[in-house]
Coordinates of C-alpha atoms and ligand atoms in Angstrom, one line a residue:
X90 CA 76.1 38.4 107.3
X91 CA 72.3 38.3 106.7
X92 CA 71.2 37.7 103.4
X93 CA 68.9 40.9 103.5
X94 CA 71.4 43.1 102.6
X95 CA 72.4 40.8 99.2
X96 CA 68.8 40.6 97.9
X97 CA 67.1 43.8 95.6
X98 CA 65.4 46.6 96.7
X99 CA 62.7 44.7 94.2
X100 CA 63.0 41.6 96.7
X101 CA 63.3 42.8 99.8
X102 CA 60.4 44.4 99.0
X103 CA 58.1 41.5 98.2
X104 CA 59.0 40.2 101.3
X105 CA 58.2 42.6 103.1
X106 CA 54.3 42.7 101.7
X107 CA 54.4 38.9 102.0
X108 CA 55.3 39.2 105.8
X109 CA 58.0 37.2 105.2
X110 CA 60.1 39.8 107.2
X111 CA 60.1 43.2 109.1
X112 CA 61.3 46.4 108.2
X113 CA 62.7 46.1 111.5
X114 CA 65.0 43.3 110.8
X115 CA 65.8 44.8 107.0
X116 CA 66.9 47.8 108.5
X117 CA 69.1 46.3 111.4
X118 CA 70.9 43.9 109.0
X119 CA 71.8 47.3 106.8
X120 CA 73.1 49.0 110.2
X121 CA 75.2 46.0 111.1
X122 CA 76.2 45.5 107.7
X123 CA 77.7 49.4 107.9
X124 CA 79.4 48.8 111.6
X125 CA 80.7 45.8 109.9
X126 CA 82.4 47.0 106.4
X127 CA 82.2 50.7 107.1
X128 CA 85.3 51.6 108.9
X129 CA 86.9 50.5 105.9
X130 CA 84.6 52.0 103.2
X131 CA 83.9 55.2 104.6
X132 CA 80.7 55.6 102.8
X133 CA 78.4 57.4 105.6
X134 CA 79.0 61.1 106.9
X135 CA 76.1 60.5 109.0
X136 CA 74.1 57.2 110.5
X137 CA 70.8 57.7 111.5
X138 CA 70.1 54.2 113.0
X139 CA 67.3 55.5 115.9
X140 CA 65.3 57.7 113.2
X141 CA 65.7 54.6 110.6
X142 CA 64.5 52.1 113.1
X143 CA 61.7 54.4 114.1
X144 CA 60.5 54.6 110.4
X145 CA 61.0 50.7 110.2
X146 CA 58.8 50.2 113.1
X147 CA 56.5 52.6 112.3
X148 CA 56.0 50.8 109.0
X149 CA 55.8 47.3 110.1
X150 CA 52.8 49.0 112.7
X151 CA 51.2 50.1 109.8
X152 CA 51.3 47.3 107.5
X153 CA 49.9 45.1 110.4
X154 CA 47.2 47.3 110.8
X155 CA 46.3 46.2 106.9
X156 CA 47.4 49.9 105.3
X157 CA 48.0 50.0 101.8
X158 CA 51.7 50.9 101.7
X159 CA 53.8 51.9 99.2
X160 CA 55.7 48.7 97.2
X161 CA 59.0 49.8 98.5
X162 CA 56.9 50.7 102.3
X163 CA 60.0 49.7 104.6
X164 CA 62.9 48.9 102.4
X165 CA 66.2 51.1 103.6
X166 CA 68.0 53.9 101.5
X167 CA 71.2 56.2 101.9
X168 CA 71.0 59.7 100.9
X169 CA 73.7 61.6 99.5
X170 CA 74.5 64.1 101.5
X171 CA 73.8 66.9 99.1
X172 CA 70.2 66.5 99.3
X173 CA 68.6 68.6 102.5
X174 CA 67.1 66.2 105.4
X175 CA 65.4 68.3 108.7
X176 CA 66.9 67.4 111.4
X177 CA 69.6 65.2 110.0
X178 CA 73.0 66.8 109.8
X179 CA 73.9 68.0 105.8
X180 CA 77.3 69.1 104.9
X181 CA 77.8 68.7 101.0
X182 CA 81.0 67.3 101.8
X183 CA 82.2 70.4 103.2
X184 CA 83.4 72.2 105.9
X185 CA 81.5 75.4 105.7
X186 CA 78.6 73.3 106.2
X187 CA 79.6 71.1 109.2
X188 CA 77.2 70.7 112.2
X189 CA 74.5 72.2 109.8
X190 CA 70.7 70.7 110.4
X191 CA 68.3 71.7 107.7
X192 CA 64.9 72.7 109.2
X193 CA 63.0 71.0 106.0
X194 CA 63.2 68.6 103.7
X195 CA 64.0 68.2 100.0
X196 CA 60.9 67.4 97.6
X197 CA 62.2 63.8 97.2
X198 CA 63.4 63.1 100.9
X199 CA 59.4 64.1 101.6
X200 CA 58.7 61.8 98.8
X201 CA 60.4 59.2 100.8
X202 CA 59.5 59.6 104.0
X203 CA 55.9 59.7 103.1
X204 CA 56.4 56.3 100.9
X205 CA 57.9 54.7 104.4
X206 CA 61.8 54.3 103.7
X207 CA 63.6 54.4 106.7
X208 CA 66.9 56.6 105.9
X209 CA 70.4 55.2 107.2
X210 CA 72.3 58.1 106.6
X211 CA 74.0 60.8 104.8
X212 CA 76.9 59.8 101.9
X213 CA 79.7 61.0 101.7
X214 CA 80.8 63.1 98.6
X215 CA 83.3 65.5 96.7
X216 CA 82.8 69.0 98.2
X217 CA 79.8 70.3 96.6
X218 CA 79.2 67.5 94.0
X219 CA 83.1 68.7 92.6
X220 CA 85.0 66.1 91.5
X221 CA 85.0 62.4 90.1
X222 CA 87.0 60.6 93.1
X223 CA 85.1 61.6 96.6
X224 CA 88.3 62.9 97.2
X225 CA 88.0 66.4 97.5
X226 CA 85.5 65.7 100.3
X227 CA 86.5 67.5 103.4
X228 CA 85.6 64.5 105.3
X229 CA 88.0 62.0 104.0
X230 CA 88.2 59.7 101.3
X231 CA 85.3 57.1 100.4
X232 CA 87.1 53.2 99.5
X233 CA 86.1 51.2 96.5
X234 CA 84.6 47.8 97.6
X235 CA 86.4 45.8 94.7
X236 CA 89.2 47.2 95.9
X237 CA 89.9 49.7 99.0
X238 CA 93.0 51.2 97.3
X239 CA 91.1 52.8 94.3
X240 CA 88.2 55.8 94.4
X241 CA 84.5 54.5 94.3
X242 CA 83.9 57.6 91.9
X243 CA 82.5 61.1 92.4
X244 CA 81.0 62.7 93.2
X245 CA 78.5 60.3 94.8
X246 CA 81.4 58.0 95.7
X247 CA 79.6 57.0 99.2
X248 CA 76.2 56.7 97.8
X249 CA 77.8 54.2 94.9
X250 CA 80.0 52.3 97.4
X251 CA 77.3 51.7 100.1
X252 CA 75.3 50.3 97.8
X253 CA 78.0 48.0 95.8
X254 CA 79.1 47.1 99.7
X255 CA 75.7 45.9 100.4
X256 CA 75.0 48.8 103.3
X257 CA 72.1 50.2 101.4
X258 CA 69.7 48.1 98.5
X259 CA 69.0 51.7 97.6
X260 CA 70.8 55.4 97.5
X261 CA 70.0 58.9 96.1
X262 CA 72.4 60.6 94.1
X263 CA 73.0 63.7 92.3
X264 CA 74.3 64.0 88.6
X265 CA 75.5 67.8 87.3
X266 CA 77.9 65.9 84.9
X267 CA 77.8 62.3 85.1
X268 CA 77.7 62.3 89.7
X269 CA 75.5 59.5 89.5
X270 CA 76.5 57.6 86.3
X271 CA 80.4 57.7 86.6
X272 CA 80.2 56.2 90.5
X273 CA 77.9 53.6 89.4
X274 CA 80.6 52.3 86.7
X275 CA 83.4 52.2 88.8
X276 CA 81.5 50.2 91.6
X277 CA 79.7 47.9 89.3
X278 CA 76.1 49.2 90.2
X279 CA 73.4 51.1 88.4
X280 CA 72.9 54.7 87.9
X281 CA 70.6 56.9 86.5
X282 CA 70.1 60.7 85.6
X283 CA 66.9 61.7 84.7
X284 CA 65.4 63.8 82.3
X285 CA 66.3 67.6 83.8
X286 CA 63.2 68.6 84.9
X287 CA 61.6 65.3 86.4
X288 CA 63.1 65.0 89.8
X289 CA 62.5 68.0 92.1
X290 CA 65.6 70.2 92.7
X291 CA 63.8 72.2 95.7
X292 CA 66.1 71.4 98.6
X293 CA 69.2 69.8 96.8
X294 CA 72.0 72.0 97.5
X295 CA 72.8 73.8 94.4
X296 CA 75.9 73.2 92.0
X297 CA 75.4 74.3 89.0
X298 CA 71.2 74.5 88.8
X299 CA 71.0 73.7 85.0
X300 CA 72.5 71.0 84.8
X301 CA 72.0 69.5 88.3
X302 CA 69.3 66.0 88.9
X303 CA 68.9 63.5 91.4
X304 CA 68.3 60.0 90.7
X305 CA 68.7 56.5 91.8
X306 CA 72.0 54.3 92.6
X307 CA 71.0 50.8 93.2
X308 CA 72.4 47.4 91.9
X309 CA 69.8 46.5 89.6
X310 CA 67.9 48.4 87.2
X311 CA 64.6 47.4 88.0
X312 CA 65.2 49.0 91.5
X313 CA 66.2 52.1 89.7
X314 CA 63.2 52.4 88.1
X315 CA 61.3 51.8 91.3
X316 CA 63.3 54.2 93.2
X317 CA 62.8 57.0 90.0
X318 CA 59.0 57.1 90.4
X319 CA 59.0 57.2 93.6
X320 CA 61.1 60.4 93.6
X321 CA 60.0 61.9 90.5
X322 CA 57.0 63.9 89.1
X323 CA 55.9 67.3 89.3
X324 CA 56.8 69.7 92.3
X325 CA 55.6 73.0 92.2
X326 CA 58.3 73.9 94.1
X327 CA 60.7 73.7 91.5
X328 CA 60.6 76.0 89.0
X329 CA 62.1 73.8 86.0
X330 CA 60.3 70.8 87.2
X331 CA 58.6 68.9 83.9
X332 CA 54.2 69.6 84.5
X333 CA 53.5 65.6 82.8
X334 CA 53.8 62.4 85.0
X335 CA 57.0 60.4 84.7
X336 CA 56.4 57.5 82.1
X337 CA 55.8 53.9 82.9
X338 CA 59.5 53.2 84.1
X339 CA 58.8 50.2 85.8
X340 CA 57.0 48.9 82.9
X341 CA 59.6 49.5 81.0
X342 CA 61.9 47.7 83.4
X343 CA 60.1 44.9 83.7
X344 CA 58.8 44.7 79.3
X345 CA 62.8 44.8 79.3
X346 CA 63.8 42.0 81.5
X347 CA 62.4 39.5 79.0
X348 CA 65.3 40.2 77.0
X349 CA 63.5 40.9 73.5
X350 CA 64.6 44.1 71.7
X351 CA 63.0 43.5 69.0
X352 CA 62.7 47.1 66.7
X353 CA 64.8 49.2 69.1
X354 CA 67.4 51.3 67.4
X355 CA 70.7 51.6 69.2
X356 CA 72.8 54.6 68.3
X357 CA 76.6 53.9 68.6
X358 CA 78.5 57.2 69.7
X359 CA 81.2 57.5 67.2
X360 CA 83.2 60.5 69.2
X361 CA 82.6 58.6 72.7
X362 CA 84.9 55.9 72.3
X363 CA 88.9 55.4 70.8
X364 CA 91.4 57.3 72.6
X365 CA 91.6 57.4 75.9
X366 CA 89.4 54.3 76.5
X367 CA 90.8 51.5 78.5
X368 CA 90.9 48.4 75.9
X369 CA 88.8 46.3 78.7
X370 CA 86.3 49.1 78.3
X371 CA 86.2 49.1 74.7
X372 CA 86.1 45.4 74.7
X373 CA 83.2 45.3 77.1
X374 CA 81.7 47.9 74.8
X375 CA 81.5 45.7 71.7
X376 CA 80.5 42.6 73.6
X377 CA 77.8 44.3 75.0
X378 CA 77.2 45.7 71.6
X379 CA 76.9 42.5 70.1
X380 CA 74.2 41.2 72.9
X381 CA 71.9 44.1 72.0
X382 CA 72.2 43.5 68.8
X383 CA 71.1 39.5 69.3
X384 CA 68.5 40.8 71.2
X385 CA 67.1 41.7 68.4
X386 CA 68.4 45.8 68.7
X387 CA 68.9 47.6 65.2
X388 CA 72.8 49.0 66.0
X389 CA 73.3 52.3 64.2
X390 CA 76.1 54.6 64.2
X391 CA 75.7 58.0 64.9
X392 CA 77.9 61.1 65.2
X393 CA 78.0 64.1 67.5
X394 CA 80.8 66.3 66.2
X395 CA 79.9 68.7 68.7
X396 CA 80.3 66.8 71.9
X397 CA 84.5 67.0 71.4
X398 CA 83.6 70.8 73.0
X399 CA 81.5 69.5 75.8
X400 CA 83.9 69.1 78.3
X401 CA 84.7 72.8 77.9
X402 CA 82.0 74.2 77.5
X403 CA 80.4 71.9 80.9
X404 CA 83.9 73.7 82.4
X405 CA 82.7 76.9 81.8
X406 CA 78.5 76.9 82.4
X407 CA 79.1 74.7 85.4
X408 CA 81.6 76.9 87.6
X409 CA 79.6 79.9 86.1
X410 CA 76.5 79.0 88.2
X411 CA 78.4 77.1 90.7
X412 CA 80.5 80.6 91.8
X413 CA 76.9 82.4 91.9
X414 CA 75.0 79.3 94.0
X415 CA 77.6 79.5 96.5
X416 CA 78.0 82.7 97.2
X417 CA 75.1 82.3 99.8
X418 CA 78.0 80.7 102.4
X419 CA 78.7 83.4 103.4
X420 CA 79.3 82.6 107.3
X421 CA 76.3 84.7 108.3
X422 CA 73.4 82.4 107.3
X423 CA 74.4 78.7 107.4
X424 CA 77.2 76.3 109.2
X425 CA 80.7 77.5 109.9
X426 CA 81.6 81.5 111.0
X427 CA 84.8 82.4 111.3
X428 CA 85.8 86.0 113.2
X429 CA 89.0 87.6 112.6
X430 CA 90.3 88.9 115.7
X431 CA 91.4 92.1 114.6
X432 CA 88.7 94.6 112.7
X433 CA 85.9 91.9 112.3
X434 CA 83.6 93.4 109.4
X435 CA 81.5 91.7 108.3
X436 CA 83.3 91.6 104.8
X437 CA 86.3 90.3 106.8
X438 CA 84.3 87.9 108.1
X439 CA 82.8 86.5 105.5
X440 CA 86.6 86.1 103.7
X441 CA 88.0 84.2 106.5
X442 CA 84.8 81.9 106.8
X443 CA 84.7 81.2 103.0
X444 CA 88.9 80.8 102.8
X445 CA 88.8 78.3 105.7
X446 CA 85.2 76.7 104.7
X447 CA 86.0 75.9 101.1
X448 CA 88.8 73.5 100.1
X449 CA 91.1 73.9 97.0
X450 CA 88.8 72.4 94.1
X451 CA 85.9 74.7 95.2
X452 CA 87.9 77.6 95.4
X453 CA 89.5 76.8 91.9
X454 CA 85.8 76.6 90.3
X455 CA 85.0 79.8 92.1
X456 CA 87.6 82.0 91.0
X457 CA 87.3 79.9 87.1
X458 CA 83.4 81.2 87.2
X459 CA 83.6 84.5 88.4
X460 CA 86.1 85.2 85.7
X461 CA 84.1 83.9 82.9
X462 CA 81.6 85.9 84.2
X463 CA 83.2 88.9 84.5
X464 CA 82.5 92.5 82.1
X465 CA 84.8 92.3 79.0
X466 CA 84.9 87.7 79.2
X467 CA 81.1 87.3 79.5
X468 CA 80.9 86.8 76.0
X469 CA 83.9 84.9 74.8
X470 CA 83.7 82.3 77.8
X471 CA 80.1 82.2 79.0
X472 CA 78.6 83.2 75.9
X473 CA 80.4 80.9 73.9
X474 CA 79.6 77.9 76.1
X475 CA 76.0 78.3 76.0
X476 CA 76.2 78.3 71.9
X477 CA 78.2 75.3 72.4
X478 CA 75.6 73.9 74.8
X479 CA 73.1 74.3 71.7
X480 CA 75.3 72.5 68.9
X481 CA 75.3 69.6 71.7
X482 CA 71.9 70.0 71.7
X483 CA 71.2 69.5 68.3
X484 CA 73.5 66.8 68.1
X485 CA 71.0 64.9 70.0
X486 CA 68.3 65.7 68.1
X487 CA 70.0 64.9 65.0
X488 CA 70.8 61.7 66.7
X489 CA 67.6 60.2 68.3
X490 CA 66.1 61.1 64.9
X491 CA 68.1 58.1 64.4
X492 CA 68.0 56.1 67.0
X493 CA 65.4 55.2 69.9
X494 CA 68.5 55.2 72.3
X495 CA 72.3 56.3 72.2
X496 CA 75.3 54.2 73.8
X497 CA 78.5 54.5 75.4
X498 CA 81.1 53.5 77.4
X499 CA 79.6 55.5 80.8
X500 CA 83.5 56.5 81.7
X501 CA 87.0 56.0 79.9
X502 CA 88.6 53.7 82.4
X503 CA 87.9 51.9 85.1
X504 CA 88.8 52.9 88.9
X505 CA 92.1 54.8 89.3
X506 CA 94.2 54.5 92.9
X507 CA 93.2 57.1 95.1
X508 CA 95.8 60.2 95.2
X509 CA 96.3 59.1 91.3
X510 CA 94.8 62.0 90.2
X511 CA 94.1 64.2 92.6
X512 CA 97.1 67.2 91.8
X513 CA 95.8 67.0 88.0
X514 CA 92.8 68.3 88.0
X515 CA 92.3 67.8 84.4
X516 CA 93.2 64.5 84.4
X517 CA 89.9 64.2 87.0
X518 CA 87.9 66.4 84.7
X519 CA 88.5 64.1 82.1
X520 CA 86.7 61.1 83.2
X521 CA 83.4 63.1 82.5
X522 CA 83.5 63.3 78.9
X523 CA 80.7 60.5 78.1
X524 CA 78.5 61.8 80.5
X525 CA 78.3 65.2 80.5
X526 CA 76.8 66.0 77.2
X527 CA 73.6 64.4 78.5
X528 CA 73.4 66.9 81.3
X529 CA 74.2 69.6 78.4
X530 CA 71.3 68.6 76.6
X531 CA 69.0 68.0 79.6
X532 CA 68.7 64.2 78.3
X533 CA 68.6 61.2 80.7
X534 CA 71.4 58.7 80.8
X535 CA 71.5 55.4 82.6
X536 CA 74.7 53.4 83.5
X537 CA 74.7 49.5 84.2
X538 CA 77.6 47.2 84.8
X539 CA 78.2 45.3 81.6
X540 CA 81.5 43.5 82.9
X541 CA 85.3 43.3 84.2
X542 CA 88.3 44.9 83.0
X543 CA 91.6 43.2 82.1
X544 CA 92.5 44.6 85.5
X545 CA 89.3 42.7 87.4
X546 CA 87.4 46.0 88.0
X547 CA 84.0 46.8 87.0
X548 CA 82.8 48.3 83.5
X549 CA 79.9 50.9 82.8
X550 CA 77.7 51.1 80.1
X551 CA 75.7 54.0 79.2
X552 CA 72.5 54.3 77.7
X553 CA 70.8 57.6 76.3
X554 CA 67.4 58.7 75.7
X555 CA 65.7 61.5 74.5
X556 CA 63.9 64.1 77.2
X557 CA 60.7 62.7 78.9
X558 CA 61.8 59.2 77.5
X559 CA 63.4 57.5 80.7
X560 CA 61.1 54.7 80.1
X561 CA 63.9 53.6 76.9
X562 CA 66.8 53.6 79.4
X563 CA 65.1 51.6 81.6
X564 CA 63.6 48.4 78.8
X565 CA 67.4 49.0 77.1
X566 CA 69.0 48.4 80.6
X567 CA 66.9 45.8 81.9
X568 CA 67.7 43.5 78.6
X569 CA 70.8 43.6 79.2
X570 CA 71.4 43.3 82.1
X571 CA 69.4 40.2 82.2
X572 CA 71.0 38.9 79.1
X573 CA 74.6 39.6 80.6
X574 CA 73.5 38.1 84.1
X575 CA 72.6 34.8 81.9
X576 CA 76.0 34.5 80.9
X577 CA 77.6 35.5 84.6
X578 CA 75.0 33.3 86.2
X579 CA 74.3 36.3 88.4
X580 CA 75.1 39.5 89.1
X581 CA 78.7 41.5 88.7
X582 CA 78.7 42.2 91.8
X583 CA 78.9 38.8 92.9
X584 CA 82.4 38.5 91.8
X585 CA 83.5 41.3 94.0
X586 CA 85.6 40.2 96.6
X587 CA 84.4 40.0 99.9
X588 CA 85.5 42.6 102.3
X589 CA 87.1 42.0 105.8
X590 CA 84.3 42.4 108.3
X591 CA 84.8 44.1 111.6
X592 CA 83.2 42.9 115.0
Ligands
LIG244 N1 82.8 65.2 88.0 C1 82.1 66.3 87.5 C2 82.5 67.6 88.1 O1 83.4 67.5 88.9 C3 80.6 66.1 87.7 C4 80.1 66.4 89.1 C5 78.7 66.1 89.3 O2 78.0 65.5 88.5 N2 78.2 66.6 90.4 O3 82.0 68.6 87.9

C-alpha cells in the first residue's frame, strides 16, 4: 500500500504545495486503498472515482499554472452521506431515498469543492443519522477496522471507519447527539462537533434541526481543525448560522501541539463517569487526566446535576423534530414511490411509500415524536424537555464559569459486536449519554483517541467548550494528543491491526 494514504491531511498537504506529489496520485492511492479494504469495511455507499480524479487533475492544472490554492487544494475527503452533493447519488442511509441525485450542493460541500478537494464518495450511515452502530442503515452494516466483528459507531460509522482504514485522510460528519464524536472513539480517530450555529446546515438532510452540525472526522486534530475552517463561517443560507468568523482553530491546534497548558482550567464531569463505564475507559480517563494536569492544566471538578435527564429529554426534542423533518418523504417529491394497486390515492400512496421506505428505528422515532407532540402530551413531554434542555443549559454556564474546558469519557464503552445491541434499543440509546448534552446546550465537543481498552480497542476522550470557543477544544486536543503520541511513539492508530487486503 502507498504511504499516502498513512500520512495527515496536514502532510499530504505540504506535499502537495512542495510538488512533491500530485493530487492525481493522492487520490488514486485512496481509490485503491477502498478497492483494497473496502469489501470488508463497507464504508462507502457511493465512489466517485471519475469526478474525484477530475477535481484532482483539475487541481494539479491549476497549481502548475502558479494559483494560489487553498492549503488543503487536492487532498481527498469522504462525505457522509447525509450531506446533499449535485449530481452524486444521497440516500441518508435509507431506502426512501435510493437512486436520489440532489440538483445542488450543501453550503459546505460548495465550500469544498471551491477549496479543490476531490470527493471519493458518499458514507455510509444509520438511517437518517438514527442510531449509534451504522446498523440501522438500509444499506448494510459498516465493519470496525480494529476489528470487523464490532460496529465502527453511528451514526457516521462509514465516515469514522474510512478514515481509521486509511481510505480517506479526511471525512464529513454529522453530530445531532454525539454522530461524530461517538464514531471517532470507537475507531480511534478524531471528531469534532462545532459550536451549533458555525457550520452551515443549508443542504444537510434534516434530523432533528436544533441540535443537528457537521464537522470534521480525521485522525489527527490538527486536520480537524483544518477541515473546520474550511467548512465553517457564516452562510446566509442558514438561518441559525453564527454572523462572527470561526476563531483561530488552527492556531489553536498548532499553540496546542507544543504541549504547554499552562493556566487552562480543566473541568472534570462528576455525572459523566462511574456506572456504566468500561474500567479501561475510566482508566484511560484518569491517565489522561493526569497528562493534562503535567501539562501544566488546572484539573477542577465540576457538576452538572441536570445532565442525568439529558438522555430523555434529547429522546423527546430529537424525535419531536425528527417526525416533522421527515414528513417531506412523502413519495411524491423525492426518491422511492410506491402505488398500491388497488385505489391508489394519493394518501394511500404516500402510506405504502413511507411503510416500505422507512425501516424500524425511523418508524419507532416517528410514531415516539408525533406522540409527544400531540394536543393533551405537548406539555408534559415536549414541554418538559425543552425546560430540561435549559437546566442543561445552565449547567454549562455554571460550569465554564469554572473551567476554560470540560472533560469526559466521549462514550461508556468501547466497540460492542455488531447485532449486540441492535433488538435493545435502549441499550443503543445509551451510548449517547456524554455527548448529547453538548448538542442540548449548542456547545462544541471534540473527541480524540487517548488509548486501548483491557479488550485492545480504542478509547475516546472528550473535550468541551463553551459556544464560539472551538479554538479551546482544539489547543486542549492538540496537547494531548501530542503528549500521548510521545508515550505511544506514534499514533493509536498504528497499533491497529492491519486488514486483509483484496487484489
Ligand atoms: N445516536 C444518537 C441517535 O441515535 C445520535 C445520532 C446523531 O448524532 N445523528 O439519535
Amino acid at each position: 500500500m502507498s504511504d499516502l494514504t498513512r500520512i495527515s491531511a496536514a502532510t499530504l498537504a505540504e506535499k502537495l504545495s512542495a510538488g512533491e506529489v500530485s493530487s492525481v496520485e493522492a487520490t488514486q492511492a485512496h481509490l485503491d486503498r477502498i478497492t483494497a479494504v473496502d469489501g470488508a469495511v463497507h464504508a462507502f455507499l457511493h465512489v466517485s472515482a471519475d469526478e474525484a480524479l477530475a477535481t484532482a487533475a483539475d487541481v494539479d492544472q491549476r497549481r502548475a499554472a502558479g494559483e494560489d490554492l487553498h492549503a488543503l487544494a487536492g487532498v481527498p475527503i469522504a462525505v457522509k452521506d447525509v450531506v446533499v452533493t449535485k449530481g452524486l447519488p444521497t440516500t441518508a442511509g435509507s431506502k426512501i431515498l435510493e437512486g436520489w441525485v440532489p440538483p445542488y450542493d450543501a453550503t459546505l460541500v460548495e465550500r469544498i469543492k471551491a477549496a479543490g478537494l476531490p470527493i471519493l464518495g458518499k458514507t455510509n450511515m444509520d438511517e437518517f443519522a438514527m442510531g449509534s452502530s451504522t446498523e440501522h442503515s438500509a444499506y448494510g452494516n459498516t465493519h470496525n477496522p480494529w476489528d470487523l466483528t464490532r460496529i465502527p459507531g453511528g451514526s457516521g460509522g462509514g465516515s469514522a471507519a474510512a478514515v481509521a482504514a486509511y481510505e480517506a485522510p479526511l471525512a464529513i460528519g454529522t453530530d445531532t447527539g454525539g454522530s461524530i464524536r461517538q464514531p471517532g472513539a470507537v475507531t480511534g480517530t478524531v471528531g469534532v462537533k462545532p459550536t451549533y450555529g458555525s457550520v452551515s446546515r443549508y443542504g444537510l438532510i434534516a434530523m432533528a434541526s436544533s441540535l443537528d452540525q457537521a464537522g470534521p472526522v480525521t485522525r489527527t486534530v490538527l486536520d480537524s481543525a483544518l477541515l473546520h475552517e474550511l467548512i465553517g463561517g457564516h452562510d446566509p443560507l442558514d438561518s441559525t448560522s453564527i454572523a462572527e468568523p470561526l476563531p483561530g482553530l488552527v492556531a489553536a491546534a498548532r499553540q496546542g501541539a507544543t504541549g504547554d497548558l499552562t493556566g487552562v482550567r480543566v473541568g472534570v464531569i462528576r455525572e459523566l463517569q462511574g456506572e456504566g463505564y468500561q474500567a479501561g475507559v475510566l482508566a484511560r480517563f484518569q491517565e489522561s487526566l493526569a497528562i493534562l494536569e503535567a501539562a501544566g492544566a488546572t484539573i477542577v471538578e465540576v457538576s452538572c446535576p441536570h445532565f442525568e435527564y439529558a438522555l430523555g429529554a434529547y429522546y423527546l426534542i430529537m424525535p419531536s423534530e425528527a417526525s416533522s423533518n421527515l414528513a417531506k418523504f412523502d413519495g411524491m417529491r423525492f426518491g422511492l414511490r410506491v402505488v398500491p394497486e388497488d385505489n391508489p390515492t394519493a394518501e394511500r400512496v404516500m402510506s405504502a411509500t413511507r411503510g416500505q421506505g422507512f425501516g424500524d428505528e425511523v418508524k419507532r422515532r416517528i410514531i415516539l415524536g408525533t406522540y409527544a407532540l400531540s394536543a393533551g402530551y405537548y406539555d408534559a413531554y415536549y414541554g418538559s424537555a425543552q425546560k430540561v434542555r435549559t437546566l442543561i443549559q445552565r449547567d454549562f454556564d455554571a460550569a465554564f464559569a469554572q473551567a476554560d474546558v470540560l472533560v469526559s469519557p466521549t462514550a461508556p464503552t468501547t466497540a460492542f459486536k455488531l447485532g449486540e445491541k441492535l433488538d435493545d434499543p435502549l441499550a443503543m440509546y445509551l451510548n449517547d449519554v456524554a455527548t448529547i448534552p453538548a448538542n442540548l446546550a449548542g456547545v462544541p465537543g471534540l473527541s480524540l483517541p487517548n488509548g486501548l481498552s483491557d479488550d485492545g480497542l480504542p478509547v475516546g476522550f472528550q473535550v468541551l467548550a463553551p459556544a464560539k470557543a472551538d479554538d479551546r477544544l482544539y489547543r486542549v486536543g492538540a496537547a494531548l494528543e501530542a503528549l500521548l503520541e510521545k508515550n505511544w511513539g506514534g499514533p493509536l492508530l498504528s497499533q491497529a491491526p492491519e486488514l486483509e487486503v483484496a487484489r
